mmCIF file with all atom_site columns, C-alpha atoms in Angstrom:
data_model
loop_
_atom_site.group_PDB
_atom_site.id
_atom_site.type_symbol
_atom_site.label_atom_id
_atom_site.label_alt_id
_atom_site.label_comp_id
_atom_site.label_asym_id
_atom_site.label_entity_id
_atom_site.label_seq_id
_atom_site.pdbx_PDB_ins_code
_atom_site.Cartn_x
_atom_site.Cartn_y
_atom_site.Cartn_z
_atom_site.occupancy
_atom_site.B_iso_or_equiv
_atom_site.pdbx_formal_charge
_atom_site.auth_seq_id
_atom_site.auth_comp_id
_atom_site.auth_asym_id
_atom_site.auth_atom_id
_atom_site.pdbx_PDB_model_num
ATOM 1  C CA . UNK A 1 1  ? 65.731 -29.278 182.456 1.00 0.00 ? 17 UNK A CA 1
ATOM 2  C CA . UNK A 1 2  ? 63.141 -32.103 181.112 1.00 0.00 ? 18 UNK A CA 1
ATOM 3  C CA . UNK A 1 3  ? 63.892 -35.405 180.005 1.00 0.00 ? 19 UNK A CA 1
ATOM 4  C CA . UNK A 1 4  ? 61.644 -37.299 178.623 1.00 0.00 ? 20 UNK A CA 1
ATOM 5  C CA . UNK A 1 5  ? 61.537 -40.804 179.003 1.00 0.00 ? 21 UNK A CA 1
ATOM 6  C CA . UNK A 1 6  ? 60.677 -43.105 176.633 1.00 0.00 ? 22 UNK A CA 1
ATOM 7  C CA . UNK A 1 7  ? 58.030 -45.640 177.784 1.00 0.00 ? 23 UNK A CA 1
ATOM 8  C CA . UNK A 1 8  ? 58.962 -49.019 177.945 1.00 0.00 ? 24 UNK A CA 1
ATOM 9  C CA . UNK A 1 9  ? 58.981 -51.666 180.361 1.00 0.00 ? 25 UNK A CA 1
ATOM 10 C CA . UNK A 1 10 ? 61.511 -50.717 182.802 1.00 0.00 ? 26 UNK A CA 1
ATOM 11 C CA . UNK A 1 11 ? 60.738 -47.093 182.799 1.00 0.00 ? 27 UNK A CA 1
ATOM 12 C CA . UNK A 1 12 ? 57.502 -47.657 183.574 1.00 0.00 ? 28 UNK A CA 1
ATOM 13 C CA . UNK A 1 13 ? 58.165 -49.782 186.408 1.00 0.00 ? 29 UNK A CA 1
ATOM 14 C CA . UNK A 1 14 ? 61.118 -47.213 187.634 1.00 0.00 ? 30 UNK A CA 1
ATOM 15 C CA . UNK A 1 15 ? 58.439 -44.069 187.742 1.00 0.00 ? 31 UNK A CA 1
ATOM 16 C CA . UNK A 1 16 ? 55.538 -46.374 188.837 1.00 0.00 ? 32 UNK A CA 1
ATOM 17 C CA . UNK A 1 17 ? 57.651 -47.678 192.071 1.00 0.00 ? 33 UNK A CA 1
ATOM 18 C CA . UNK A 1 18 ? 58.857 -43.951 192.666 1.00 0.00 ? 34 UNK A CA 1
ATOM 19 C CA . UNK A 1 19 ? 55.334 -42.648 192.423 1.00 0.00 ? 35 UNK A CA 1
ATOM 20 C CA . UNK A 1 20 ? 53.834 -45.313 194.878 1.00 0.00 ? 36 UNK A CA 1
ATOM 21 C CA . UNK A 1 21 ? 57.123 -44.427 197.429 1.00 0.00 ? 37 UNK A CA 1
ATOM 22 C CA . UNK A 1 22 ? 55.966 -40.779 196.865 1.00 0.00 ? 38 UNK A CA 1
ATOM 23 C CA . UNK A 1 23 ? 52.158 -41.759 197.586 1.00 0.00 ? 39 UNK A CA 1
ATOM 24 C CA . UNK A 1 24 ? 53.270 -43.927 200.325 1.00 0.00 ? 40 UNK A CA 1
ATOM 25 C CA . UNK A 1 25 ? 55.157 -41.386 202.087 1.00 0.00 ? 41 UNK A CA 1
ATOM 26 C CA . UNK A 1 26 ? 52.498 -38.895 201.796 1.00 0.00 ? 42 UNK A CA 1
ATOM 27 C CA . UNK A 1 27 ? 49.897 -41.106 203.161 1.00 0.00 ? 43 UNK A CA 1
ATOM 28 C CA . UNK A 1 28 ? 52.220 -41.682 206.229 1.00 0.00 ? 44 UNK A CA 1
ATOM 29 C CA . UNK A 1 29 ? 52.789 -37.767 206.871 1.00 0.00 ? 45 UNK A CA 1
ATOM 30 C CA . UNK A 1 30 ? 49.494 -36.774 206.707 1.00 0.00 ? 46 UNK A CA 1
ATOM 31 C CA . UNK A 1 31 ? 48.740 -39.469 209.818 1.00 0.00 ? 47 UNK A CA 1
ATOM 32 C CA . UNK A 1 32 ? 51.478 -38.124 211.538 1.00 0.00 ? 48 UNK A CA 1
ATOM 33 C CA . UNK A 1 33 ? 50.392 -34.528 210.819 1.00 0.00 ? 49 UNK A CA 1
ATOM 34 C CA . UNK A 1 34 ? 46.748 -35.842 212.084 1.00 0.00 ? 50 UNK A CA 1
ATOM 35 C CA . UNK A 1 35 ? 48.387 -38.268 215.032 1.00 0.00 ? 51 UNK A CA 1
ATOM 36 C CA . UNK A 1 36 ? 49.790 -34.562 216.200 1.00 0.00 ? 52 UNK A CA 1
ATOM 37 C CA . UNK A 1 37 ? 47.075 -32.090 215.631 1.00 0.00 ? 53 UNK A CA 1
ATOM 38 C CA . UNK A 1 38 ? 44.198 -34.352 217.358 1.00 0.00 ? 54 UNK A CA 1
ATOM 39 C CA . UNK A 1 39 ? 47.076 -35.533 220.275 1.00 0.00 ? 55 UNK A CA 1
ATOM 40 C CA . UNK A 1 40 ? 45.838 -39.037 219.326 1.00 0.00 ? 56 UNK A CA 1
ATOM 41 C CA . UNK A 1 41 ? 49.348 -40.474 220.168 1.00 0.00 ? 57 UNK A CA 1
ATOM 42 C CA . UNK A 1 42 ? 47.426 -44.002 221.578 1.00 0.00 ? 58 UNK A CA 1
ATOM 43 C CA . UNK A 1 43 ? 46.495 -44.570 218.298 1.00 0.00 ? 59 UNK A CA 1
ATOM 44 C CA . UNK A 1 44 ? 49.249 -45.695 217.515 1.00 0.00 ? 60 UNK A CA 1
ATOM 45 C CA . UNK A 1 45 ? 50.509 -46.963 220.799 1.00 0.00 ? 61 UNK A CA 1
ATOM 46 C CA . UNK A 1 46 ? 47.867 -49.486 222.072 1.00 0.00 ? 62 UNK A CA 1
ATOM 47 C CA . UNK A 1 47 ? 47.043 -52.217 219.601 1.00 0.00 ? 63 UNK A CA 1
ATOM 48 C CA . UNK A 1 48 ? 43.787 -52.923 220.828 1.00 0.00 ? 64 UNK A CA 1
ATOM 49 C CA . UNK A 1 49 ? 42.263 -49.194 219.413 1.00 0.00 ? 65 UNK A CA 1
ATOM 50 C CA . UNK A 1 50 ? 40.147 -49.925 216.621 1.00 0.00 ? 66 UNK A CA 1
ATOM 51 C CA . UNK A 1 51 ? 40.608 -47.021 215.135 1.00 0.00 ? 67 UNK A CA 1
ATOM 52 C CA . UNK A 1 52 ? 43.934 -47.064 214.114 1.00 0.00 ? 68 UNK A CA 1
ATOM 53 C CA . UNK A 1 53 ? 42.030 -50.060 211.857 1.00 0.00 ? 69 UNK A CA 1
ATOM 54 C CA . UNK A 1 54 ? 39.645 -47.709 210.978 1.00 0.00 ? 70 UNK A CA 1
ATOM 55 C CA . UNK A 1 55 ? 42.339 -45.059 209.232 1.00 0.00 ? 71 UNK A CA 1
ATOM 56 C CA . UNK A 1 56 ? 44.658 -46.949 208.175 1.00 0.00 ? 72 UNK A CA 1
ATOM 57 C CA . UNK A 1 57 ? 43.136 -50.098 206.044 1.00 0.00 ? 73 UNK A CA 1
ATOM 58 C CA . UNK A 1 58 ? 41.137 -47.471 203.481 1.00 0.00 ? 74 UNK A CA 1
ATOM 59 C CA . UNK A 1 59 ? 44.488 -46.324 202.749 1.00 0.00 ? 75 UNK A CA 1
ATOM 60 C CA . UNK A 1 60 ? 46.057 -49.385 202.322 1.00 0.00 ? 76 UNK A CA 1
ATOM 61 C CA . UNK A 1 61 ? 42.929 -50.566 200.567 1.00 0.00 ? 77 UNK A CA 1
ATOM 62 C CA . UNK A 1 62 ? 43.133 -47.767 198.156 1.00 0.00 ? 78 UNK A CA 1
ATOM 63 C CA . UNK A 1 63 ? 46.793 -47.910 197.347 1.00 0.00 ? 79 UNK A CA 1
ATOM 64 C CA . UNK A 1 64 ? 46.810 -51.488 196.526 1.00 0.00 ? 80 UNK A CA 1
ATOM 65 C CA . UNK A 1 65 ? 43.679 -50.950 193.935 1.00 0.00 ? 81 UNK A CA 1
ATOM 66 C CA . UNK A 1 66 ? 46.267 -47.968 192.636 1.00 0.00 ? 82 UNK A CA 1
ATOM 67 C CA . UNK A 1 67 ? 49.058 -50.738 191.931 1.00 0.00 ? 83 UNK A CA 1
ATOM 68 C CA . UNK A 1 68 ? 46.551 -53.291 190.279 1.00 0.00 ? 84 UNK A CA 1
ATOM 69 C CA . UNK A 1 69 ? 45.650 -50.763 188.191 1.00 0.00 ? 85 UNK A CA 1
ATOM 70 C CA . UNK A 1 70 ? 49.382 -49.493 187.252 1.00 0.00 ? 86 UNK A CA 1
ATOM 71 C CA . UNK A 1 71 ? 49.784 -52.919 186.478 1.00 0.00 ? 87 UNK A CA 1
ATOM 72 C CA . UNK A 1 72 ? 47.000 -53.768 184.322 1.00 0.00 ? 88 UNK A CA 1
ATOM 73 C CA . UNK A 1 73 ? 47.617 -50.566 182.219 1.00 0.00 ? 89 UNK A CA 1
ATOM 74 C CA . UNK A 1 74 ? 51.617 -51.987 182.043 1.00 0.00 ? 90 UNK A CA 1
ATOM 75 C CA . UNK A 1 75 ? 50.159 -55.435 181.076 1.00 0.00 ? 91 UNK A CA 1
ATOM 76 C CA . UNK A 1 76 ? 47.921 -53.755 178.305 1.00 0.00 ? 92 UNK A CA 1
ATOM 77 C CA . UNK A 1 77 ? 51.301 -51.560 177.146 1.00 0.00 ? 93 UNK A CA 1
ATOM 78 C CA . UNK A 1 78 ? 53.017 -55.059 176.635 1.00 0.00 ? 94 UNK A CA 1
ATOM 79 C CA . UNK A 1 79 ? 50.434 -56.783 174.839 1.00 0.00 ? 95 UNK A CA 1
ATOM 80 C CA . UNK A 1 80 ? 49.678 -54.491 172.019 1.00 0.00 ? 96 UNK A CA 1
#
C-alpha cells in the first residue's frame, strides 16, 4: 500500500529527519562493517589515532552539506 503525502511543511520535515536517521545509521554500519573486516578495533579505541579523524569528518562533512541543502530547498518551498 502507498500513501502519498502531501508536501507541506511538516511532512517535509517528518521524511527529511527520517531520511537523515536512515543516512545516519547507514554511515555508522558501514564503519562498523569496515572497523570489523580490517580488525581496526583501535580506531576507535585510542583517541590519539588520526585516522579515525580521517574517516569520520568527510562523513560528517558531507551529511551536514545534505541538511543545508534539505533546508534551502524547504525554505524555497515556503517562499513561493
Amino acid at each position: 500500500m502507498v500513501v502519498f503525502l502531501p508536501i507541506n511543511k511538516l511532512n517535509f520535515g517528518i521524511l527529511s529527519t527520517f531520511l537523515i536517521l536512515f543516512l545516519f545509521f547507514q554511515v555508522l554500519f558501514m564503519a562498523h562493517s569496515f572497523v570489523v573486516r580490517h580488525n581496526f578495533i583501535t580506531l576507535f579505541i585510542y583517541k590519539d589515532d588520526r585516522t579515525t579523524q580521517k574517516l569520520l569528518f568527510p562523513l560528517i562533512f558531507f551529511l551536514q552539506i545534505f541538511v543545508l541543502l534539505l533546508q534551502s530547498s524547504s525554505i524555497k518551498r515556503d517562499n513561493v
